[in-house]
C-alpha positions as MATLAB code, in Angstrom:
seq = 'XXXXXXXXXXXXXXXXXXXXXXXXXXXXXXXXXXXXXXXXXXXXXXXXXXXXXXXXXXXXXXXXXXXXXXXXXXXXXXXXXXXXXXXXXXXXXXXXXXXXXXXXXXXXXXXXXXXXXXXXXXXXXXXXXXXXXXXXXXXXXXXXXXXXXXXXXXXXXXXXXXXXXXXXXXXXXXXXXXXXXXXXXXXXXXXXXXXXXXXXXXXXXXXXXXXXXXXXXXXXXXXXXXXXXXXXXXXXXXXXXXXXXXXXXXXXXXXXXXXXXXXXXXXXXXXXXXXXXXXXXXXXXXXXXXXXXXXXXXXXXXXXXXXXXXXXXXXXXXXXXXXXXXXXXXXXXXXXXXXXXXXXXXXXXXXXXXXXXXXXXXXXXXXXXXXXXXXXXXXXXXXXXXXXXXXXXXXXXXXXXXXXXXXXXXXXXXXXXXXXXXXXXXXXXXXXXXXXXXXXXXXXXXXXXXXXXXXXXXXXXXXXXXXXXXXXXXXXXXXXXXXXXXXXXXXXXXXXXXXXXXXXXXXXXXXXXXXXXXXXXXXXXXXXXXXXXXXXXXXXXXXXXXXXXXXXXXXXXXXXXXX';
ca = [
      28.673  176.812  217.791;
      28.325  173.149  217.380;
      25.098  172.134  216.436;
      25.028  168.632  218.039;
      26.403  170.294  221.595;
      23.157  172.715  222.057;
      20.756  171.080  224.145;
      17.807  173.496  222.909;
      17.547  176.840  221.217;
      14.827  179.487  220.635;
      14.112  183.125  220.150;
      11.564  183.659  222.518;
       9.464  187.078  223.358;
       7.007  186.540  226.144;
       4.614  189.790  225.682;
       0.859  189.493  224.961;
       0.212  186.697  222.155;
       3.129  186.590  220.813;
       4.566  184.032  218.027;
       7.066  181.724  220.114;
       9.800  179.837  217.978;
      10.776  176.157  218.811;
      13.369  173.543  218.167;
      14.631  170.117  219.139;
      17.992  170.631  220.325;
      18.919  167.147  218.515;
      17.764  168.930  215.298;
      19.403  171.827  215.531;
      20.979  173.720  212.739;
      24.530  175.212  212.432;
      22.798  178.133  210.922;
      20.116  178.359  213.049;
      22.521  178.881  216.202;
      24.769  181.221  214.244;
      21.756  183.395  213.725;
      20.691  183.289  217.547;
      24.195  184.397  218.715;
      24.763  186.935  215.924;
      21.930  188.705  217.159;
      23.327  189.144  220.691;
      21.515  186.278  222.066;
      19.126  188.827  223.113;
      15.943  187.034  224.771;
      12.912  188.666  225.812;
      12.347  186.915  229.386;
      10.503  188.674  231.718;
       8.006  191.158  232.070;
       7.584  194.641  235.211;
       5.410  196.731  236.027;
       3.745  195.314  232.065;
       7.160  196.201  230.379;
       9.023  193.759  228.883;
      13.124  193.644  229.369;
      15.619  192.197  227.028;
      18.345  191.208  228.195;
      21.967  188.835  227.612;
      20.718  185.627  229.441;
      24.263  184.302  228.679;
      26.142  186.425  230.631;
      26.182  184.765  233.743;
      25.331  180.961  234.850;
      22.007  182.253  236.287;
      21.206  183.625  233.251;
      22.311  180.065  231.592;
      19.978  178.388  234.089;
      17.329  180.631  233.081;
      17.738  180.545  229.365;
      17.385  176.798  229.509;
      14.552  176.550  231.839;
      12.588  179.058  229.492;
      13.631  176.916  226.498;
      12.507  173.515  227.747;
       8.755  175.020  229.110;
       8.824  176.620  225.622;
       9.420  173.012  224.206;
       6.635  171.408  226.406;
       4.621  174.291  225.232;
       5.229  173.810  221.913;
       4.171  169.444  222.724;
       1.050  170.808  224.795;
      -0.313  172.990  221.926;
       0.584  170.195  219.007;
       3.748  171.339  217.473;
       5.746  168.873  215.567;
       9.886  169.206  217.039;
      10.546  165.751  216.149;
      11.225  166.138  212.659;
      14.676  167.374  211.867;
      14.721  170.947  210.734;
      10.968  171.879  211.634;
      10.941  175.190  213.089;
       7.039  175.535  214.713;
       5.217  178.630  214.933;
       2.309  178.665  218.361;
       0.178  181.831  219.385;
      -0.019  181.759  222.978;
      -2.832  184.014  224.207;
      -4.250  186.042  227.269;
      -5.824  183.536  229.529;
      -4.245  179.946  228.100;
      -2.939  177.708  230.988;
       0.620  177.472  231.282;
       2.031  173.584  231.365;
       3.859  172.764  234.488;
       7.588  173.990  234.512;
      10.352  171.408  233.077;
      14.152  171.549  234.926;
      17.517  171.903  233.137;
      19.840  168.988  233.511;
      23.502  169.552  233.809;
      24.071  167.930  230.151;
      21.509  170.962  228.945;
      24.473  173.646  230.732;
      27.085  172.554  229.624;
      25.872  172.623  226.251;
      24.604  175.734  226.226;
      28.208  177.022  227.947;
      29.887  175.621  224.682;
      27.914  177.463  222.485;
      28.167  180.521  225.069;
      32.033  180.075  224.010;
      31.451  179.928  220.533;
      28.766  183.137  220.581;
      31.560  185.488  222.188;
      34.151  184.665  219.852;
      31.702  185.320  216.926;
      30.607  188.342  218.410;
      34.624  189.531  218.833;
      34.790  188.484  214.993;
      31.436  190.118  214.135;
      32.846  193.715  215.958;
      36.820  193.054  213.956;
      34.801  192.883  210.791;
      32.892  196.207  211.445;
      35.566  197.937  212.920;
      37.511  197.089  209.406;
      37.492  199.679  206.262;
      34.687  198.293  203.639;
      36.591  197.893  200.413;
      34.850  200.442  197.756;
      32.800  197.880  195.235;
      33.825  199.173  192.141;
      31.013  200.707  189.072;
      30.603  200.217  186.090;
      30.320  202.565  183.406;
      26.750  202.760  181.552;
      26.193  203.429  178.198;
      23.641  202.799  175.299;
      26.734  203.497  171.864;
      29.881  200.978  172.413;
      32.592  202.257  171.212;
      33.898  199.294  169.434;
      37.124  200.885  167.690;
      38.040  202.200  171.507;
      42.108  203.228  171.118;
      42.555  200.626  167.948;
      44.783  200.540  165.534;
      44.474  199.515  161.933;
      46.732  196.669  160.397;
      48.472  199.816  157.864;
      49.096  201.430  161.310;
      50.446  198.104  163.373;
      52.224  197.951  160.045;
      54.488  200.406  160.423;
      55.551  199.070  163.728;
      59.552  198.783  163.960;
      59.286  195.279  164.377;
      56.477  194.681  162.763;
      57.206  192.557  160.049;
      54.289  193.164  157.575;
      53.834  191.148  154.224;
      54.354  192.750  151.144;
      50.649  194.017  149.272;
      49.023  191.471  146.686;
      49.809  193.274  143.555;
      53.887  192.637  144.511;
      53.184  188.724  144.820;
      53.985  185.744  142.908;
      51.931  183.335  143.511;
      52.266  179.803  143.141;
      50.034  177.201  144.682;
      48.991  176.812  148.141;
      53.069  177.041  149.537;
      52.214  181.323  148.661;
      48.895  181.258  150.385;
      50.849  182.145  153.361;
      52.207  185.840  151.763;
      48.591  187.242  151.206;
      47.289  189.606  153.652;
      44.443  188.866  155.839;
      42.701  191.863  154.949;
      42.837  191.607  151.477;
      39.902  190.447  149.719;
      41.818  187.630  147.897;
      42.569  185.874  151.630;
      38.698  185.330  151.622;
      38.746  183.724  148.246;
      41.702  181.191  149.298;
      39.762  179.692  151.649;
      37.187  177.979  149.347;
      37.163  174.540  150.000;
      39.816  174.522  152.590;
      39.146  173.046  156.087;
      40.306  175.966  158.343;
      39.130  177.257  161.748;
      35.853  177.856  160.426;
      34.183  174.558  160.087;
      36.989  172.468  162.487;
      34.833  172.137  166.100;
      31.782  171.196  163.583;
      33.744  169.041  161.843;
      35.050  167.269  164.376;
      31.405  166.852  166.234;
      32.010  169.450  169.204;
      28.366  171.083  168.467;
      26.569  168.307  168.892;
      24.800  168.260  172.675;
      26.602  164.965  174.167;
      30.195  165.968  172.595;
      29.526  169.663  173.919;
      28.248  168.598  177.462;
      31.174  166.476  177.778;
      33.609  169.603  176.757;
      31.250  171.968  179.068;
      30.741  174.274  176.038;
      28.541  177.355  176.791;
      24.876  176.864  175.215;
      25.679  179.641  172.492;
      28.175  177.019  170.907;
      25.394  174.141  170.539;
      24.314  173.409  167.489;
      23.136  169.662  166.359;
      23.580  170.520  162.592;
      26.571  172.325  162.516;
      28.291  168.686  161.179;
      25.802  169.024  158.331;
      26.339  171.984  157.697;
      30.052  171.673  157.096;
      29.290  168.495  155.277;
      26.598  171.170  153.107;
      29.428  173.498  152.176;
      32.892  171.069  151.311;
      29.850  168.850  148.857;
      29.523  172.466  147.440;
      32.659  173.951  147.295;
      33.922  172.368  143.537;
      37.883  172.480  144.092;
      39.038  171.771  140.836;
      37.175  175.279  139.695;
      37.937  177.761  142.026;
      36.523  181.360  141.481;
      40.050  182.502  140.929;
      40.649  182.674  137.054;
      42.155  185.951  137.413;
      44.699  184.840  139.769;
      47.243  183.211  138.435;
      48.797  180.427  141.199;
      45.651  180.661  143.298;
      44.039  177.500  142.861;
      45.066  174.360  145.380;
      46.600  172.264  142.259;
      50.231  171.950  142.619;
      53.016  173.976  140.950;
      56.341  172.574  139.622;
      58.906  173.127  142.556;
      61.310  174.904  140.843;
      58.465  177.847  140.299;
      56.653  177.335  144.098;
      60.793  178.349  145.267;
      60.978  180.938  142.596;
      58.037  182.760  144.025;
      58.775  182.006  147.744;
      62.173  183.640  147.271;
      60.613  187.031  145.540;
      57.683  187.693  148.197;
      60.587  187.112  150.839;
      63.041  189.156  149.318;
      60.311  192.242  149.104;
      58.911  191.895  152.172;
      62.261  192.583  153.779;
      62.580  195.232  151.599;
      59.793  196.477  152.885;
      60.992  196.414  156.268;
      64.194  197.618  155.907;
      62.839  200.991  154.436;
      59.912  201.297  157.038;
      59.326  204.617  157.501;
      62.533  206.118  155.309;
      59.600  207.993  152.992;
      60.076  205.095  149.600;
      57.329  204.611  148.056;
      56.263  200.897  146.903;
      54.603  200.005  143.749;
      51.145  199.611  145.543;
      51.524  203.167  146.863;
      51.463  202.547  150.637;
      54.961  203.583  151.632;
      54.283  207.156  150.793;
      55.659  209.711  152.965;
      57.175  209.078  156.442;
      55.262  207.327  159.069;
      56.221  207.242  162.933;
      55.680  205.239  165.382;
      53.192  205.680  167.654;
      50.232  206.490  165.812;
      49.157  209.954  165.835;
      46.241  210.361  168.537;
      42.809  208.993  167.758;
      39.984  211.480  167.356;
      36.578  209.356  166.606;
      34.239  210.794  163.707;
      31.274  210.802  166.129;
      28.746  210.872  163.843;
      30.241  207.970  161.586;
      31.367  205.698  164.885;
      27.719  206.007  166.280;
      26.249  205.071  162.876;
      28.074  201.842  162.476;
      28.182  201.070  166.403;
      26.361  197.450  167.555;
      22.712  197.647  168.879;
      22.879  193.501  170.379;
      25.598  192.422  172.675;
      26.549  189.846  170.507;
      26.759  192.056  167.518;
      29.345  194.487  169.608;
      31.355  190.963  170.809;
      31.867  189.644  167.522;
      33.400  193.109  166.302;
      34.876  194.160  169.557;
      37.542  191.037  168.601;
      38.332  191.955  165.367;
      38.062  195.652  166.063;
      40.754  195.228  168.421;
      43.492  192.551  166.986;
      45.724  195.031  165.454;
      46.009  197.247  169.159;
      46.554  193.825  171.147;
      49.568  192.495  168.876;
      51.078  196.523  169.367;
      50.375  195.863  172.878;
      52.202  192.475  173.521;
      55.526  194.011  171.212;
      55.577  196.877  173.288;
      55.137  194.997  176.127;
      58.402  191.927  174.794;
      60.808  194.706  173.687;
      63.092  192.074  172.331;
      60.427  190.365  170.793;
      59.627  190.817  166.372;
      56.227  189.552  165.012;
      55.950  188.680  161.411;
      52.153  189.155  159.361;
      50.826  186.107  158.556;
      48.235  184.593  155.751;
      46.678  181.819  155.416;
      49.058  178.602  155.773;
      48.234  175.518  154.180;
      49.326  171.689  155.661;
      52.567  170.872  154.022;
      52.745  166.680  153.498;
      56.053  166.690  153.191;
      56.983  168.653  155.786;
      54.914  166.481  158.866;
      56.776  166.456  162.157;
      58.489  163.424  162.905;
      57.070  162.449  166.049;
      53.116  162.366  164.586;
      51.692  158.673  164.704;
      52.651  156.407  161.885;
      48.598  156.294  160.999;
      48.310  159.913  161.196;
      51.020  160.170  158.471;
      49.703  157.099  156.254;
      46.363  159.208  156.227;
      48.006  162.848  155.393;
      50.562  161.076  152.536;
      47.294  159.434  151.277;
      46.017  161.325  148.326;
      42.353  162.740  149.120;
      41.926  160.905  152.537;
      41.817  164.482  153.938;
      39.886  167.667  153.436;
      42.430  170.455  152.062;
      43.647  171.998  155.142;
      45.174  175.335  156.188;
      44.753  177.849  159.066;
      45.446  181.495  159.666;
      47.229  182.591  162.935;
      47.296  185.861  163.926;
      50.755  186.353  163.856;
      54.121  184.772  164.019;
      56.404  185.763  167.140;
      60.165  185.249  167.922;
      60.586  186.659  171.441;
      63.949  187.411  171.219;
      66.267  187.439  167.952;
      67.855  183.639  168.360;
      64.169  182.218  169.453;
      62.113  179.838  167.884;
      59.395  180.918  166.007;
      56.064  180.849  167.382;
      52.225  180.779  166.660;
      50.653  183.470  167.999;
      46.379  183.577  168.077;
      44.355  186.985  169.560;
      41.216  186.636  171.692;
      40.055  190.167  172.617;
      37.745  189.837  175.830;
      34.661  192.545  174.857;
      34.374  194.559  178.422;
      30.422  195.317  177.393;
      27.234  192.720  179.615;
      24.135  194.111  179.831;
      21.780  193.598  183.155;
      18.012  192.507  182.595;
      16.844  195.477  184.569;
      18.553  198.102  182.021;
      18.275  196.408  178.898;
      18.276  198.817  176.578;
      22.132  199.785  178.319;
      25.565  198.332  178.001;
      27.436  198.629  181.188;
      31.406  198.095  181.162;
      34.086  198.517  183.974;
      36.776  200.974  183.368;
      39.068  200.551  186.171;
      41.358  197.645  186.740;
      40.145  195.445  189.560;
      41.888  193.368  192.028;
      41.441  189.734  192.418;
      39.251  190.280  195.623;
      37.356  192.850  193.570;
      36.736  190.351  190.858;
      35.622  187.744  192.876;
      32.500  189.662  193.941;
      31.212  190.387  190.955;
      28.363  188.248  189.209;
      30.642  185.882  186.525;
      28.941  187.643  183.527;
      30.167  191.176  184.450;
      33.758  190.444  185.040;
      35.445  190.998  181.258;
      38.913  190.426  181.856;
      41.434  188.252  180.029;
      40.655  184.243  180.891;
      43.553  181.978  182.581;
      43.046  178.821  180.547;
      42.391  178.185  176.744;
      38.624  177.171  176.048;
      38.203  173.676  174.485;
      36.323  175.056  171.852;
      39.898  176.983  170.451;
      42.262  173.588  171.561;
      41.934  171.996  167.804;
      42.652  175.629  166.396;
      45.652  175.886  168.069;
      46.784  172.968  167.767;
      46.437  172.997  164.109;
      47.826  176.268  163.847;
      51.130  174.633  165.226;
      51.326  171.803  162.471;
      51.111  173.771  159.412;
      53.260  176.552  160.794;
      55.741  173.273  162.152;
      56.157  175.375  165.270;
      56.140  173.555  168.487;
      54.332  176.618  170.705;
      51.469  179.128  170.586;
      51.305  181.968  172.479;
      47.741  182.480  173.260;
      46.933  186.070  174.005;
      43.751  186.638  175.966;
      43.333  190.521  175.817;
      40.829  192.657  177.583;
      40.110  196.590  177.655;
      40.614  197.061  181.175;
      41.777  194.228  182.866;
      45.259  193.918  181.072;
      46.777  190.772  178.792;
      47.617  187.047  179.523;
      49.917  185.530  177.284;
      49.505  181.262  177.570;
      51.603  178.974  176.182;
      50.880  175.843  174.300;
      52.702  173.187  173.229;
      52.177  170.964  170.090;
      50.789  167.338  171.287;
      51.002  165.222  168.126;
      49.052  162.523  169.404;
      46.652  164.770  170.017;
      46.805  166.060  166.520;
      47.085  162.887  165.000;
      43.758  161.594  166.579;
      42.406  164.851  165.262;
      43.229  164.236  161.509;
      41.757  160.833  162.225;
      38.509  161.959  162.957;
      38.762  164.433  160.315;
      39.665  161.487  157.976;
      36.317  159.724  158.822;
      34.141  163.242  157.987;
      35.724  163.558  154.619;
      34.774  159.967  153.753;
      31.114  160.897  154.007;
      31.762  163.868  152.183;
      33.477  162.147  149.068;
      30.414  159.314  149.271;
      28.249  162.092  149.369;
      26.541  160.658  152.083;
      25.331  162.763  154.763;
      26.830  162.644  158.610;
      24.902  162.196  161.714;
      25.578  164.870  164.013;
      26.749  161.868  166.522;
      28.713  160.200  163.950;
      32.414  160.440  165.986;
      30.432  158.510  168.843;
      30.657  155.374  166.732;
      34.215  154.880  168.472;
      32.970  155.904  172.104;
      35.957  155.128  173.887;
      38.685  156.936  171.410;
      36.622  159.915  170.946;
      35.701  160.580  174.832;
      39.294  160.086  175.395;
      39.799  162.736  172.628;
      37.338  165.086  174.015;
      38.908  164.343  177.372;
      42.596  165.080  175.436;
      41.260  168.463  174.623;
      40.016  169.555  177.936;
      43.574  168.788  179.548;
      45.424  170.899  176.704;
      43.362  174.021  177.247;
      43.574  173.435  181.335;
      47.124  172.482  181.321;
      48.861  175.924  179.180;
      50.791  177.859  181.280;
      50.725  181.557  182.034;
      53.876  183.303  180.509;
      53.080  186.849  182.011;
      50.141  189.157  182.735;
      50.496  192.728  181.306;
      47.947  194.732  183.876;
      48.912  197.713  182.228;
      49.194  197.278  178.525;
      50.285  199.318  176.177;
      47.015  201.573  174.755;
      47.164  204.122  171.798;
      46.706  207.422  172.655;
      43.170  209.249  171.927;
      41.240  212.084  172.756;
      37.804  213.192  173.194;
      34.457  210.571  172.926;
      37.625  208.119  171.224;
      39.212  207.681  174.688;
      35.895  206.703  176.237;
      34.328  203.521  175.736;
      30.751  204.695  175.334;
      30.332  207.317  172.313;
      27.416  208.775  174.277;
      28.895  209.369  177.550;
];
């Protein structure tokens, strides 16, 4: 009913010293009236032979007349025995005993009926709502699964297995390279210890959202980071590491081609042209039983996998005791088993391994701002810079190569009355199911691109010079997104321009504040603000509820080795 129509409400029992609620009818609450009629509007009014009889004083108008007369003598009793009802939203509590004189009897006006008639309307509709809603099936709240082991390496595949994938197209193993300056970077493995090594004073993923001051508390309130991600030093930090990191000496001596110097062109095409030609060599005799010179094309492979049977004992000796120890490997865990996934999922679709790509000056899209160019033609006005997508995707033979970048949703959250459990849900949930659940608990894949991962991507797209990413946001029971987004290069080139300013302290060897982008307040907001639009704006290529899952038997098909 309409709060501003009743003239005055009350739940009133009149036994033997009992506690009598009052109102102003001017003060009345919408919730306060809801919870009157959804009780029936049942009103203890009279009292034979020393019983007391509820009944529906709305049911007729001399019930109405009644229920109005009792409110307003409960009103003057509530003035007579000092009860404050002129403050909005006081609700009063009286005792009125055996033997207490009862104030003379107030009479209902005609505005007091027909108020109480309009919220006599309102009641019975509730009340037909209120009966539809029992008389409806509950819908079953779905459980979760407890545990105390995660099973982090739940139906995954390993890169030698996602490898052998039809159209797959791995790169060739490290011994079979030429390398020759950072154009080869690309053609090492990410697995391979040598990967690691690369990255020695290059500006990758790693150190780009410290670099670039989205740590720091004003910069991360503005971006609505989660708390994990604050950290005021994480700028110094980074600034600790590249002041370090001694570029021109790289702890690569045995590697010839490894270190960031340039190589004459004629040998950087030279070597480009043999790591090609044998990596489609590899793929042409995928699983025909040749043998490579690194030994990993022995024998015949197929595709699937075989099924996955878990060593128990080994799985529960290496298996996370912290929630954030079994997030951070639940991702990588599961990278491999999400790219088989989205191929099996695109059947036209061929993804190519990738390493670790470095920025190419000479190759910079036309369309990045004039000052973004000066900087990146500029010798040493920026940091080295390379980054590392998961993959490369066409989705069909005559498409345009894409950027591809994994982020595996962990299905584990723990509840602070179990702590010592992990809890997960194992069953695919509907929207309406979803919605329900507490934020923490629901796992599944996300439908926009964090802020914290914008600059990533983006940067993934200028040294591959690809104009999309596909963003796949993977989860272990609630299926696959795959987002889309595109290159912005005036987004990028404010990014290298705040980059720019970092490696100036770092060259002066003179430490940054952890505020330092805010010295340009407007330009960096409006950068900040930049970023929040590109992860909000992506668009949703397809949702794979049922994705493609290796097969596995035994404690490997269950998420929980102890279940």
């Amino acid at each position: 009913g309409d709060a501003t129509d009743a003239a005055i409400v009350a739940r009133a029992s009149m036994a033997p010293h009992a506690v009598l609620f009052a109102t102003q009818s001017t003060h009345v609450h919408a919730h306060a009236a809801d919870r009157l009629y959804t009780t029936g509007c049942q009103l203890s009014t009279t009292q034979k032979n020393g019983k007391s009889h509820s009944v529906n004083l709305f049911e007729t108008q001399q019930g109405v007349q009644e229920t109005i007369h009792g409110m307003l003598n409960l009103q003057q009793s509530a003035q007579c025995y000092g009860m404050n009802s002129a403050s909005p939203s006081t609700h009063s509590m009286i005792n009125l005993g055996q033997g207490q004189a009862a104030p003379p009897a107030l009479q209902p006006t005609e505005a007091d009926i027909q108020a109480v008639q309009r919220l006599l309307r309102g009641s019975r509709s509730q009340q037909q709502s209120l009966q539809m809603t029992a008389s409806t099936p509950r819908v079953r709240r779905p459980r979760p699964v407890r545990g105390e082991v995660p099973n982090i390496e739940w139906r995954a595949l390993s890169l030698d297995e996602l490898r052998e994938h039809p159209r797959f197209l791995a790169l060739p193993p490290v011994l079979e390279l030429q390398m020759a300056g950072p154009p080869t970077f690309a053609y090492v493995r990410q697995d391979d210890p040598l990967w690691d090594e690369l990255h020695d004073g290059v500006l990758t993923s790693r150190f780009l959202s410290a670099v670039l001051g989205f740590r720091e508390p004003r910069a991360a309130a503005h971006l609505g980071l989660p708390r994990g991600m604050l950290n005021p030093r994480a700028m110094h930090d980074a600034y600790e590491y590249f002041r370090a990191c001694n570029t021109q000496h790289r702890r690569l001596a045995g590697w010839k081609g490894c270190s960031l110097e340039a190589r004459p062109t004629s040998e950087v095409q030279d070597a480009i042209s043999l790591n090609e030609a044998r990596r489609q060599e590899i793929h042409a005799t995928k699983g025909g039983g040749q043998a490579s010179k690194g030994g990993e094309h022995r024998g015949r492979r197929t595709w699937p996998p075989a099924c996955l049977e878990t060593q128990l004992e080994l799985a529960m000796l290496y298996s996370p005791r912290s929630l954030a120890s079994a997030r951070t490997r639940w991702g990588s865990a599961q990278e491999a088993a999400a790219l088989a996934a989205v191929l099996q999922a695109l059947p036209n679709a061929t993804i190519e391994e990738a390493g670790l790509v470095m920025l190419d000056v000479t190759t910079l899209p036309p369309t990045l701002p004039q000052h973004a160019r000066t900087l990146a033609l500029t010798p040493n006005a920026l940091p080295p810079i390379g980054a590392s997508p998961d993959a490369m995707m066409r989705r069909h033979p005559s498409a345009p190569l894409e950027a591809v970048e994994v982020k595996n949703t962990c299905p584990f959250f723990t509840r602070r009355s179990d702590p010592n459990a992990f809890y997960a849900y194992t069953e695919y949930l509907s929207e309406s199911a979803r919605s329900a659940l507490p934020w923490y608990e629901v796992r599944g894949p996300v439908e926009t691109v964090q802020p914290y991962y914008v600059p990533q991507v983006q940067l993934e797209m200028l040294v591959t010079r690809t104009s999309q990413n596909t963003f796949v946001s993977a989860s272990a029971s609630q299926g696959i997104n795959l987002l889309t987004m595109n290159r912005d290069d005036l987004y990028l080139g404010e990014l290298l321009h705040f980059l720019s300013r970092f490696w100036e302290m770092v060259k002066r060897g003179q430490p940054p504040s952890e505020a330092m982008h805010w010295a340009e307040p407007e330009r960096f907001a409006a950068f900040l603000d930049q970023t929040a639009l590109l992860g909000s704006g992506v668009s949703k290529g397809a949702h794979i509820a049922r994705p493609w899952r290796r097969a596995a038997r035994g404690v490997a098909a269950s998420l929980f080795l102890d279940s």
